[in-house]
Coordinates of C-alpha atoms and ligand atoms in Angstrom, one line a residue:
Chain A
X1 CA -11.1 190.5 -11.7
X2 CA -9.0 192.2 -14.4
X3 CA -8.2 190.7 -17.7
X4 CA -4.5 189.9 -17.9
X5 CA -2.6 190.4 -21.1
X6 CA 0.6 188.4 -21.0
X7 CA 3.4 188.5 -23.5
X8 CA 5.7 185.5 -23.6
X9 CA 9.1 185.9 -25.3
X10 CA 9.8 182.7 -27.1
X11 CA 12.9 181.6 -29.1
X12 CA 12.9 179.3 -32.1
X13 CA 16.0 177.2 -32.1
X14 CA 17.7 174.4 -34.0
X15 CA 16.6 171.0 -32.6
X16 CA 18.9 170.5 -29.6
X17 CA 18.8 166.7 -30.2
X18 CA 20.7 167.2 -33.5
X19 CA 24.4 167.7 -33.3
X20 CA 25.1 171.5 -33.1
X21 CA 27.0 173.2 -35.9
X22 CA 28.8 176.5 -36.1
X23 CA 28.8 178.7 -39.2
X24 CA 32.5 178.4 -40.3
X25 CA 32.5 182.1 -41.4
X26 CA 31.1 183.9 -38.4
X27 CA 31.5 181.1 -35.8
X28 CA 28.0 181.7 -34.7
X29 CA 25.5 178.9 -34.2
X30 CA 24.1 177.7 -37.6
X31 CA 20.4 178.6 -37.5
X32 CA 19.7 178.2 -41.2
X33 CA 17.8 174.9 -40.9
X34 CA 14.3 174.2 -39.5
X35 CA 13.7 175.7 -36.1
X36 CA 11.5 174.5 -33.2
X37 CA 10.1 176.0 -30.1
X38 CA 12.8 176.2 -27.4
X39 CA 11.6 173.7 -24.8
X40 CA 12.6 176.2 -22.1
X41 CA 9.9 178.5 -23.4
X42 CA 7.1 176.0 -23.1
X43 CA 7.1 176.7 -19.3
X44 CA 6.5 180.5 -19.9
X45 CA 3.7 179.8 -22.4
X46 CA 2.0 177.4 -20.0
X47 CA 2.4 179.8 -17.0
X48 CA 1.0 182.7 -19.1
X49 CA -2.0 180.6 -20.1
X50 CA -2.7 179.6 -16.5
X51 CA -2.3 183.2 -15.3
X52 CA -4.7 184.6 -17.9
X53 CA -7.1 181.9 -17.1
X54 CA -6.9 182.6 -13.3
X55 CA -7.5 186.3 -14.0
X56 CA -10.7 185.4 -15.8
X57 CA -9.7 186.7 -19.1
X58 CA -7.0 188.2 -21.2
X59 CA -4.8 187.2 -24.0
X60 CA -1.4 185.5 -24.4
X61 CA 0.7 187.1 -27.1
X62 CA 4.0 185.5 -28.3
X63 CA 7.0 187.7 -29.3
X64 CA 9.8 186.1 -31.2
X65 CA 12.8 187.1 -33.2
X66 CA 13.9 184.5 -35.8
X67 CA 15.6 184.3 -39.2
X68 CA 13.8 183.5 -42.4
X69 CA 10.2 184.3 -41.2
X70 CA 10.3 181.1 -39.1
X71 CA 7.0 180.2 -37.5
X72 CA 7.1 176.5 -36.7
X73 CA 8.0 177.1 -33.1
X74 CA 5.4 179.8 -32.8
X75 CA 2.7 177.4 -34.2
X76 CA 3.6 175.0 -31.4
X77 CA 3.0 177.7 -28.7
X78 CA -0.1 178.9 -30.5
X79 CA -1.4 175.3 -30.5
X80 CA -0.9 175.2 -26.7
X81 CA -3.3 178.1 -26.5
X82 CA -1.6 181.5 -27.1
X83 CA -3.9 183.9 -29.1
X84 CA -1.4 185.5 -31.5
X85 CA 2.2 186.2 -32.2
X86 CA 4.5 189.0 -33.2
X87 CA 7.5 187.8 -35.2
X88 CA 10.5 190.0 -36.0
X89 CA 12.4 188.7 -38.9
X90 CA 15.0 190.6 -40.9
X91 CA 18.3 189.8 -42.5
X92 CA 19.7 192.8 -40.6
X93 CA 19.3 190.8 -37.4
X94 CA 21.9 188.1 -38.3
X95 CA 24.6 188.0 -35.6
X96 CA 22.6 189.9 -33.0
X97 CA 24.0 189.5 -29.4
X98 CA 21.9 189.5 -26.3
X99 CA 21.6 193.3 -26.1
X100 CA 20.6 193.7 -29.7
X101 CA 18.0 191.0 -29.3
X102 CA 16.7 192.8 -26.2
X103 CA 16.3 196.0 -28.2
X104 CA 14.2 194.2 -30.8
X105 CA 12.1 192.3 -28.2
X106 CA 11.5 195.4 -26.2
X107 CA 10.3 197.3 -29.2
X108 CA 8.0 194.4 -30.2
X109 CA 6.7 193.9 -26.6
X110 CA 5.8 197.6 -26.3
X111 CA 3.3 197.2 -29.1
X112 CA 1.4 194.6 -27.1
X113 CA 1.0 196.8 -24.0
X114 CA 1.2 193.8 -21.7
X115 CA 0.5 193.6 -17.9
X116 CA 3.1 190.9 -17.6
X117 CA 6.0 189.8 -19.7
X118 CA 7.4 186.2 -19.3
X119 CA 10.6 184.7 -20.6
X120 CA 12.8 181.7 -19.9
X121 CA 15.8 182.3 -17.6
X122 CA 18.0 181.6 -20.6
X123 CA 17.7 180.0 -24.0
X124 CA 18.8 176.4 -24.6
X125 CA 21.1 177.2 -27.6
X126 CA 22.7 180.6 -26.6
X127 CA 22.2 180.7 -22.8
X128 CA 23.5 184.2 -22.4
X129 CA 20.9 184.6 -19.7
X130 CA 20.8 188.4 -19.7
X131 CA 18.3 189.2 -22.5
X132 CA 15.1 189.4 -20.4
X133 CA 16.7 191.8 -17.9
X134 CA 18.2 193.9 -20.6
X135 CA 14.7 194.1 -22.2
X136 CA 13.2 195.0 -18.9
X137 CA 15.6 197.9 -18.5
X138 CA 14.8 199.1 -22.0
X139 CA 11.1 198.9 -21.2
X140 CA 11.5 200.7 -17.9
X141 CA 10.0 197.8 -16.1
X142 CA 11.0 196.0 -12.9
X143 CA 12.0 192.4 -13.2
X144 CA 12.2 189.2 -11.2
X145 CA 14.4 186.4 -12.5
X146 CA 14.5 182.7 -11.8
X147 CA 10.9 182.3 -10.7
X148 CA 9.9 178.8 -9.6
X149 CA 6.4 179.9 -8.6
X150 CA 4.3 182.8 -9.9
X151 CA 1.0 184.2 -8.7
X152 CA -0.9 187.4 -9.5
X153 CA -3.1 189.2 -7.0
X154 CA -4.3 192.9 -7.0
X155 CA -1.9 194.1 -9.7
X156 CA 1.1 192.5 -8.0
X157 CA 3.1 189.5 -9.1
X158 CA 4.3 187.3 -6.3
X159 CA 7.3 185.1 -7.1
X160 CA 9.3 182.5 -5.4
X161 CA 12.8 183.3 -6.7
X162 CA 15.5 180.7 -6.7
X163 CA 18.7 181.7 -4.9
X164 CA 22.0 180.1 -4.1
X165 CA 20.8 179.2 -0.6
X166 CA 17.2 178.4 -1.3
X167 CA 14.5 180.8 -2.4
X168 CA 13.2 184.3 -1.8
X169 CA 9.6 185.5 -1.8
X170 CA 9.5 188.6 -4.0
X171 CA 6.6 190.9 -4.8
X172 CA 6.5 193.3 -7.7
X173 CA 3.9 195.6 -9.1
X174 CA 2.8 195.1 -12.7
X175 CA 3.7 195.6 -15.4
X176 CA 6.9 193.6 -14.9
X177 CA 9.2 191.1 -16.6
X178 CA 9.5 187.7 -14.9
X179 CA 11.8 184.8 -16.0
X180 CA 10.7 181.3 -15.2
X181 CA 12.6 178.1 -14.6
X182 CA 11.6 174.7 -15.9
X183 CA 10.2 173.8 -12.5
X184 CA 7.5 176.5 -12.5
X185 CA 4.6 174.5 -14.2
X186 CA 4.2 171.4 -16.3
X187 CA 3.6 172.4 -19.9
X188 CA 0.5 170.9 -21.6
X189 CA 0.8 169.0 -24.9
X190 CA -1.0 170.7 -27.7
X191 CA -4.3 169.0 -28.5
X192 CA -5.3 168.0 -32.0
X193 CA -7.9 170.8 -31.9
X194 CA -5.3 173.2 -30.7
X195 CA -3.0 172.3 -33.5
X196 CA -5.7 172.8 -36.1
X197 CA -6.7 176.2 -34.5
X198 CA -3.1 177.4 -34.4
X199 CA -2.9 177.3 -38.2
X200 CA -5.3 180.2 -38.6
X201 CA -4.1 182.3 -35.6
X202 CA -2.6 185.7 -36.5
X203 CA 1.2 186.1 -36.8
X204 CA 2.2 189.7 -37.3
X205 CA 5.6 189.7 -39.1
X206 CA 7.7 192.9 -38.6
X207 CA 11.0 194.1 -39.8
X208 CA 13.7 196.2 -38.0
X209 CA 12.4 199.3 -39.8
X210 CA 8.8 198.6 -38.7
X211 CA 10.0 198.7 -35.1
X212 CA 11.7 202.0 -35.7
X213 CA 15.1 200.7 -34.9
X214 CA 18.3 201.6 -36.8
X215 CA 19.8 198.5 -38.5
X216 CA 23.2 199.5 -37.1
X217 CA 22.0 199.1 -33.6
X218 CA 21.3 195.4 -34.1
X219 CA 22.8 192.4 -35.9
X220 CA 26.5 191.8 -36.2
X221 CA 27.3 195.5 -36.2
X222 CA 25.2 196.3 -33.1
X223 CA 26.8 193.4 -31.2
X224 CA 30.2 195.1 -31.1
X225 CA 31.9 191.8 -30.4
X226 CA 33.6 189.1 -32.4
X227 CA 34.6 185.5 -32.1
X228 CA 38.3 185.2 -32.8
X229 CA 38.7 181.4 -32.5
X230 CA 36.9 178.1 -31.9
X231 CA 39.0 175.2 -30.8
X232 CA 38.4 171.7 -29.5
X233 CA 38.9 171.6 -25.7
X234 CA 41.4 169.1 -24.3
X235 CA 39.5 165.9 -24.1
X236 CA 39.5 163.9 -20.8
X237 CA 41.5 160.8 -21.0
X238 CA 39.1 157.8 -21.7
X239 CA 38.2 156.0 -18.5
X240 CA 37.4 152.4 -17.8
X241 CA 33.8 151.5 -18.4
X242 CA 32.7 148.2 -16.9
X243 CA 29.4 146.3 -16.8
X244 CA 28.2 145.6 -13.3
X245 CA 28.3 141.8 -12.7
X246 CA 27.6 142.3 -9.0
X247 CA 31.1 143.7 -8.5
X248 CA 30.3 147.3 -9.5
X249 CA 30.3 148.6 -5.9
X250 CA 33.6 146.9 -5.2
X251 CA 35.2 148.5 -8.3
X252 CA 34.2 151.9 -6.9
X253 CA 35.6 151.1 -3.5
X254 CA 38.9 150.2 -5.1
X255 CA 38.9 153.3 -7.1
X256 CA 38.2 155.5 -4.0
X257 CA 41.0 153.7 -2.1
X258 CA 43.4 154.3 -4.9
X259 CA 42.6 158.0 -4.7
X260 CA 43.0 157.8 -0.9
X261 CA 39.5 159.3 -0.5
X262 CA 38.7 156.4 1.9
Chain B
X1 CA 49.6 195.4 -18.3
X2 CA 47.9 198.0 -20.4
X3 CA 44.8 198.4 -18.3
X4 CA 44.5 201.1 -15.7
X5 CA 41.5 199.6 -13.8
X6 CA 39.1 196.8 -13.5
X7 CA 36.1 196.6 -11.2
X8 CA 34.7 193.5 -9.7
X9 CA 31.1 193.0 -8.4
X10 CA 31.5 191.7 -4.9
X11 CA 28.5 189.8 -3.6
X12 CA 28.6 189.8 0.2
X13 CA 26.8 187.1 2.2
X14 CA 26.8 187.3 6.0
X15 CA 29.6 189.8 6.0
X16 CA 31.8 187.6 3.7
X17 CA 32.4 188.1 0.0
X18 CA 31.5 185.1 -2.0
X19 CA 34.4 183.0 -3.3
X20 CA 33.7 183.7 -7.0
X21 CA 34.1 187.5 -6.3
X22 CA 37.5 186.7 -4.7
X23 CA 38.5 184.6 -7.7
X24 CA 37.6 187.6 -9.9
X25 CA 39.6 190.1 -7.8
X26 CA 42.6 187.7 -7.9
X27 CA 42.5 187.4 -11.6
X28 CA 41.8 191.1 -12.1
X29 CA 45.1 191.9 -10.3
X30 CA 47.0 190.2 -13.1
X31 CA 45.2 192.3 -15.8
X32 CA 45.1 195.8 -14.4
X33 CA 47.1 198.1 -12.2
X34 CA 44.2 199.1 -10.0
X35 CA 41.4 196.8 -8.9
X36 CA 38.3 198.0 -7.2
X37 CA 35.1 196.4 -5.9
X38 CA 31.4 197.3 -6.0
X39 CA 29.3 195.9 -3.2
X40 CA 25.9 196.5 -1.6
X41 CA 24.1 195.6 1.6
X42 CA 24.5 196.5 5.3
X43 CA 27.8 194.6 5.7
X44 CA 30.1 196.1 3.2
X45 CA 32.4 197.6 5.9
X46 CA 32.8 194.1 7.4
X47 CA 33.8 192.7 4.0
X48 CA 36.3 195.5 3.2
X49 CA 39.2 193.8 4.9
X50 CA 38.8 190.6 2.9
X51 CA 38.2 192.5 -0.4
X52 CA 41.4 194.4 0.3
X53 CA 43.3 191.2 1.1
X54 CA 42.4 190.0 -2.4
X55 CA 43.4 193.1 -4.1
X56 CA 40.7 195.7 -4.0
X57 CA 42.0 199.2 -3.0
X58 CA 38.5 200.7 -2.9
X59 CA 35.0 199.3 -2.5
X60 CA 32.2 201.4 -3.9
X61 CA 29.4 200.8 -1.4
X62 CA 25.9 201.1 -2.8
X63 CA 24.6 200.6 0.7
X64 CA 21.5 198.9 2.1
X65 CA 18.9 198.2 -0.6
X66 CA 15.9 198.0 1.8
X67 CA 14.7 194.8 0.4
X68 CA 15.0 195.7 -3.3
X69 CA 16.4 193.1 -5.7
X70 CA 20.0 194.2 -6.5
X71 CA 19.7 194.3 -10.3
X72 CA 18.2 197.8 -10.8
X73 CA 19.8 199.9 -8.0
X74 CA 23.3 198.4 -8.2
X75 CA 23.4 198.8 -11.9
X76 CA 22.1 202.4 -11.6
X77 CA 24.8 203.1 -9.0
X78 CA 27.6 201.7 -11.2
X79 CA 26.2 203.6 -14.3
X80 CA 26.3 206.8 -12.3
X81 CA 30.0 206.2 -11.4
X82 CA 30.8 205.4 -15.1
X83 CA 28.9 208.4 -16.4
X84 CA 30.5 210.5 -13.8
X85 CA 33.9 209.9 -15.4
X86 CA 35.3 207.0 -13.2
X87 CA 34.9 204.4 -16.0
X88 CA 37.1 201.3 -15.5
X89 CA 38.4 199.4 -18.5
X90 CA 36.4 196.3 -17.6
X91 CA 33.8 195.2 -15.0
X92 CA 33.7 191.5 -13.9
X93 CA 30.5 190.0 -12.5
X94 CA 30.2 186.6 -10.8
X95 CA 27.7 184.3 -12.7
X96 CA 25.2 184.3 -9.8
X97 CA 21.5 185.1 -10.0
X98 CA 22.1 188.6 -8.8
X99 CA 25.4 189.0 -10.8
X100 CA 23.6 188.3 -14.0
X101 CA 20.8 190.7 -13.1
X102 CA 23.2 193.6 -12.4
X103 CA 25.2 192.9 -15.6
X104 CA 22.1 192.8 -17.7
X105 CA 20.7 196.0 -16.3
X106 CA 24.0 197.8 -16.6
X107 CA 24.5 196.6 -20.2
X108 CA 21.2 198.1 -21.3
X109 CA 21.6 201.2 -19.2
X110 CA 25.0 202.1 -20.7
X111 CA 24.2 200.6 -24.1
X112 CA 27.3 198.3 -23.8
X113 CA 27.3 194.6 -24.9
X114 CA 28.0 191.9 -22.3
X115 CA 29.8 188.6 -22.6
X116 CA 28.5 185.8 -20.3
X117 CA 29.5 182.3 -19.3
X118 CA 33.1 183.3 -19.4
X119 CA 35.6 180.7 -18.1
X120 CA 38.9 182.5 -19.0
X121 CA 40.0 186.1 -19.5
X122 CA 43.4 187.0 -21.1
X123 CA 45.2 190.0 -22.5
X124 CA 45.3 190.1 -26.2
X125 CA 47.0 193.2 -27.4
X126 CA 45.1 196.2 -26.1
X127 CA 42.0 194.2 -25.5
X128 CA 40.8 191.5 -23.2
X129 CA 39.7 188.2 -24.7
X130 CA 37.3 185.9 -23.0
X131 CA 37.0 182.2 -23.3
X132 CA 33.7 180.4 -23.3
X133 CA 33.1 176.6 -23.0
X134 CA 30.4 175.5 -25.5
X135 CA 28.8 172.2 -26.4
X136 CA 29.1 170.9 -22.8
X137 CA 32.8 171.8 -22.7
X138 CA 34.0 170.0 -25.8
X139 CA 34.9 173.3 -27.5
X140 CA 36.3 176.6 -26.5
X141 CA 35.3 179.9 -28.1
X142 CA 37.4 183.0 -27.7
X143 CA 35.6 186.3 -28.1
X144 CA 36.4 190.0 -27.6
X145 CA 34.6 193.4 -27.8
X146 CA 35.2 195.6 -30.8
X147 CA 33.6 198.8 -29.5
X148 CA 34.6 201.3 -26.8
X149 CA 33.5 201.7 -23.2
X150 CA 34.0 199.4 -20.2
X151 CA 34.1 195.7 -21.2
X152 CA 31.4 193.7 -19.3
X153 CA 32.1 190.1 -18.5
X154 CA 30.0 187.6 -16.5
X155 CA 32.3 184.9 -15.2
X156 CA 31.5 181.4 -14.1
X157 CA 32.6 180.2 -10.6
X158 CA 35.9 178.4 -10.3
X159 CA 37.3 179.8 -13.5
X160 CA 40.3 181.2 -11.5
X161 CA 41.9 180.4 -8.2
X162 CA 41.4 182.8 -5.3
X163 CA 44.7 183.9 -3.8
X164 CA 45.2 186.7 -1.3
X165 CA 47.6 189.5 -2.2
X166 CA 48.0 190.7 1.4
X167 CA 46.6 194.1 0.6
X168 CA 45.3 196.5 3.2
X169 CA 41.6 196.8 3.8
X170 CA 39.8 198.4 0.9
X171 CA 38.7 202.0 1.4
X172 CA 34.9 202.1 1.6
X173 CA 33.4 204.9 -0.5
X174 CA 29.7 205.5 -0.6
X175 CA 28.1 205.1 -4.1
X176 CA 24.4 205.4 -3.5
X177 CA 22.0 204.4 -6.2
X178 CA 20.2 207.3 -8.0
X179 CA 16.4 207.2 -8.0
X180 CA 15.2 204.7 -10.6
X181 CA 11.5 205.1 -9.9
X182 CA 9.0 202.3 -10.7
X183 CA 11.7 200.2 -12.3
X184 CA 13.1 199.5 -8.9
X185 CA 9.9 198.1 -7.4
X186 CA 10.7 194.4 -6.9
X187 CA 10.9 193.7 -3.1
X188 CA 12.2 190.6 -1.2
X189 CA 9.6 190.0 1.5
X190 CA 11.0 186.8 2.9
X191 CA 14.1 184.6 2.5
X192 CA 14.1 180.8 2.8
X193 CA 17.4 179.1 3.4
X194 CA 17.4 175.4 2.7
X195 CA 19.4 173.9 5.5
X196 CA 21.9 171.2 4.7
X197 CA 24.4 169.3 6.7
X198 CA 28.0 168.5 5.9
X199 CA 30.4 170.4 3.6
X200 CA 29.1 172.9 1.1
X201 CA 28.4 171.5 -2.4
X202 CA 30.8 173.8 -4.2
X203 CA 33.6 173.3 -1.6
X204 CA 33.3 169.6 -0.8
X205 CA 36.1 167.1 -1.7
X206 CA 33.6 164.5 -2.7
X207 CA 30.2 165.1 -4.4
X208 CA 27.6 162.4 -4.9
X209 CA 24.9 163.5 -7.3
X210 CA 21.6 161.8 -8.2
X211 CA 19.5 162.2 -11.3
X212 CA 16.2 161.0 -12.8
X213 CA 17.6 157.5 -13.0
X214 CA 16.9 157.2 -9.3
X215 CA 13.3 156.7 -10.3
X216 CA 11.6 158.3 -7.3
X217 CA 12.1 161.0 -4.7
X218 CA 12.6 158.6 -1.8
X219 CA 15.6 157.0 -3.6
X220 CA 17.5 160.3 -3.0
X221 CA 18.0 159.3 0.6
X222 CA 20.6 156.8 -0.5
X223 CA 22.5 159.6 -2.3
X224 CA 22.5 161.6 0.9
X225 CA 23.6 158.6 2.9
X226 CA 26.4 157.8 0.5
X227 CA 27.6 161.4 0.5
X228 CA 27.6 161.4 4.3
X229 CA 29.7 158.2 4.5
X230 CA 32.2 159.8 2.1
X231 CA 32.2 163.1 4.1
X232 CA 31.0 164.8 0.9
X233 CA 28.0 166.8 -0.3
X234 CA 24.9 165.6 -2.1
X235 CA 24.2 167.1 -5.5
X236 CA 21.5 166.7 -8.2
X237 CA 20.7 167.1 -11.8
X238 CA 18.2 169.8 -12.8
X239 CA 15.7 167.2 -13.8
X240 CA 15.1 166.1 -10.2
X241 CA 15.3 169.6 -8.8
X242 CA 12.5 170.7 -11.2
X243 CA 10.6 167.7 -10.3
X244 CA 10.6 168.9 -6.7
X245 CA 12.6 165.9 -5.3
X246 CA 15.4 168.1 -3.9
X247 CA 15.9 171.8 -3.2
X248 CA 17.4 174.1 -5.9
X249 CA 20.6 174.6 -3.8
X250 CA 21.6 171.0 -4.7
X251 CA 21.7 171.6 -8.5
X252 CA 24.9 171.1 -10.3
X253 CA 25.4 172.6 -13.8
X254 CA 25.0 175.6 -16.0
X255 CA 22.2 177.2 -13.9
X256 CA 23.4 175.5 -10.6
X257 CA 26.7 175.1 -8.8
X258 CA 30.0 174.6 -10.5
X259 CA 31.9 171.9 -8.6
X260 CA 35.5 170.6 -8.9
X261 CA 35.8 168.0 -6.2
X262 CA 38.5 165.2 -6.0
X263 CA 35.7 162.8 -6.8
X264 CA 32.3 163.4 -8.5
X265 CA 30.0 160.4 -8.4
X266 CA 27.1 160.6 -10.8
X267 CA 24.2 158.2 -10.1
X268 CA 21.5 157.9 -12.7
X269 CA 22.5 161.1 -14.5
X270 CA 22.6 161.1 -18.3
X271 CA 25.3 163.8 -18.7
X272 CA 23.4 166.5 -20.6
X273 CA 25.7 169.3 -21.8
X274 CA 24.2 171.7 -19.2
X275 CA 25.0 169.3 -16.4
X276 CA 28.5 168.6 -17.7
X277 CA 29.6 172.3 -17.7
X278 CA 29.1 172.2 -13.9
X279 CA 31.1 169.1 -13.1
X280 CA 33.4 168.3 -16.0
X281 CA 36.5 169.7 -14.4
X282 CA 36.2 167.4 -11.4
X283 CA 39.5 165.7 -10.8
X284 CA 38.0 162.2 -10.9
X285 CA 34.5 161.2 -12.2
X286 CA 32.7 158.0 -11.4
X287 CA 29.4 157.3 -13.2
X288 CA 26.7 154.7 -12.6
X289 CA 24.2 154.5 -15.4
X290 CA 22.3 151.5 -16.8
X291 CA 22.7 152.9 -20.4
X292 CA 26.2 152.1 -21.7
X293 CA 25.7 154.9 -24.3
X294 CA 24.9 157.6 -21.7
X295 CA 27.1 160.7 -22.5
X296 CA 28.3 160.9 -18.9
X297 CA 30.5 157.9 -19.6
X298 CA 32.5 160.0 -22.1
X299 CA 33.9 162.0 -19.1
X300 CA 34.0 159.2 -16.6
X301 CA 37.3 157.8 -15.2
X302 CA 35.4 154.9 -13.9
X303 CA 32.0 154.0 -15.4
X304 CA 29.7 151.3 -14.0
X305 CA 27.1 150.2 -16.5
X306 CA 24.5 149.1 -14.0
X307 CA 21.4 149.8 -11.9
X308 CA 21.8 152.5 -9.2
X309 CA 19.3 150.5 -7.0
X310 CA 21.8 147.6 -7.0
X311 CA 25.2 149.4 -7.0
X312 CA 24.5 152.2 -4.6
X313 CA 23.1 150.1 -1.7
X314 CA 26.1 147.7 -2.1
X315 CA 28.5 150.6 -2.0
X316 CA 26.9 152.0 1.1
X317 CA 27.1 148.5 2.8
X318 CA 30.8 148.2 1.8
X319 CA 31.6 151.6 3.2
X320 CA 29.7 150.9 6.4
X321 CA 31.6 147.7 6.8
X322 CA 34.9 149.5 6.6
X323 CA 33.9 152.2 9.1
Ligands
LIG401 C1 18.8 176.3 -20.3 C2 19.0 175.0 -19.6 C3 19.8 175.0 -18.5 C4 20.0 173.8 -17.8 N1 20.7 173.8 -16.7 C5 21.0 172.6 -16.1 C6 21.8 172.5 -14.9 O1 22.2 173.5 -14.3 N2 22.0 171.3 -14.4 C7 21.5 170.1 -14.9 O2 21.7 169.0 -14.4 N3 20.7 170.2 -16.0 C8 20.4 171.4 -16.6 N4 19.6 171.4 -17.7 C9 18.8 170.2 -18.0 C10 19.6 169.1 -18.8 O3 19.4 169.5 -20.2 C11 19.0 167.7 -18.6 O4 17.6 167.7 -18.9 C12 19.2 167.2 -17.2 O5 20.5 167.4 -16.7 C13 18.8 165.7 -17.2 O6 18.9 165.2 -15.9 P1 19.1 163.7 -15.6 O7 20.4 163.3 -16.2 O8 18.9 163.4 -14.2 O9 17.9 163.0 -16.4 P2 17.9 162.2 -17.7 O10 18.5 162.9 -18.8 O11 16.5 161.7 -17.9 O12 18.8 160.9 -17.4 C14 18.5 159.9 -16.5 C15 19.6 158.9 -16.7 O13 19.4 157.8 -15.7 C16 19.7 156.6 -16.3 N5 18.9 155.6 -15.6 C17 17.6 155.4 -15.5 N6 17.3 154.4 -14.7 C18 18.4 154.0 -14.1 C19 18.8 153.0 -13.1 N7 17.8 152.3 -12.5 N8 20.1 152.9 -12.8 C20 21.0 153.6 -13.4 N9 20.8 154.6 -14.3 C21 19.5 154.7 -14.7 C22 19.2 156.7 -17.8 O14 19.9 155.8 -18.6 C23 19.6 158.2 -18.1 O15 20.9 158.3 -18.6 C24 19.4 172.6 -18.3 C25 18.7 172.6 -19.5 C26 18.5 173.8 -20.2 C27 17.7 173.8 -21.4

């Protein structure tokens, strides 16, 4: 048995339950308010804890990039059981795109010297869906995306990878980057003890300069893209909403007949 | 038309390019004077006729990957072509699992940004501007690159229509991947295809989808029965896919299939933004949900506020009686 050190990339995002807002100046998502752990990342955290446990030891380290030194989401993941966190927070990062973010995450991940790096397939708020693979390329690591099952044996990660037609069994030597779907494991709820313990777990806060990155490589400048307009999409014409009084099925039959589907 | 050339990543399955790649080739023809494809696998030669028919003059063939996941080797092969001086103005990738991997790898390798979730691509002066649907499709964002180098766009299925141009078969040119060492170490050791009967989910004229409102796995049988009676395909929300009730290949939405059937029937689905982006452009939408405030009703042409366990069995009965 080898101890497994796992890094989980986690994003702290505005509460998806609240109505989203765009910054009127930059048209980027307004992230100035309180942030929480992206629910999509709870799966990676849980998976990491289970893999470290199965390996008989090792640590789970969180890596996150967030504005304003935000730690609330990190505390949630620490309360689940992660040992420590690296947070990259710097005003120079505002407006970063997926590739800039990947550069920052790669530089931070490198410090933790992990055996395995986990991330979600995409974030809930930005859902670009390329950041983990871009990071893997920068780290010079292989990657397996869309894992619905992850096992480690003899320095190799075995993954069931979702495909358009079903799934593939994929093997990959460590270290590697794996992105997990929401079906991979059932995340635990932090216990009271976990929440208390999380308060004193170390969070190493770094700047762009600490990582040895040039500020022009990241943030709005490094993104090399701009949003030129945001408009309301053409709304669908309001339909007919009726309460089923035993005639719901009949209403549907009539509708399908009208469309000549039946 | 100010662009000299656009490349399209052509995913080939069983010797046939996937429809999304054909949609991208079709649209690329209206944006650039030369359109070329990049493909991999043992069947590129078989696909060259179709790729040519949809506008590709050349297909750069990375060749058989010997079980490697495509992300690393295909991106390395494209990067070698670009660095060798053959850079196109833009490269379009289908928003598939492999398409996203190749785009991400290439972006980092060439240090070029990538725009994803694209649903429209237009000429705007010298540049291309991409349209992205956000907030579940209620708003459109238009973006463009400000730097130089090939523009990388990952485009969602069904953003454009696929129309043949009647072109001759594409010339197959070998474009082998350079050695990428340990980075290219992920291997597919087995493939599992989830069999399904009836029309394909993303091609069916009628789609009947079930969600968590079905309550339990066994209740999905009535969704399949209803889909069968309507000669349609059965779909699902991610919630019940993740719960293991139905295979992934049934998922509709942001990370699943994009569907545009004549009728989409949503049963016990709330209408989360990530579900809506995959079905909102259906010609007609019918929803059954017991919560009158469910967001799915905001896009429904006919909404039934009711219990799926009452409405669906009755609907099945009524359709059987007509048969
Ligand atoms: C990054 C990311 C990507 C995602 N990608 C996708 C995707 O591709 N596709 C997708 O679908 N989701 C996706 N999701 C998940 C999405 O956010 C929702 O969680 C999911 O769509 C909810 O599924 P649901 O509607 O079945 O379940 P719920 O939201 O739980 O809704 C169940 C509905 O059933 C109704 N109901 C309950 N009982 C009954 C009854 N007896 N009769 C009638 N109605 C009843 C309820 O009123 C409720 O509206 C994604 C999420 C994230 C974060």
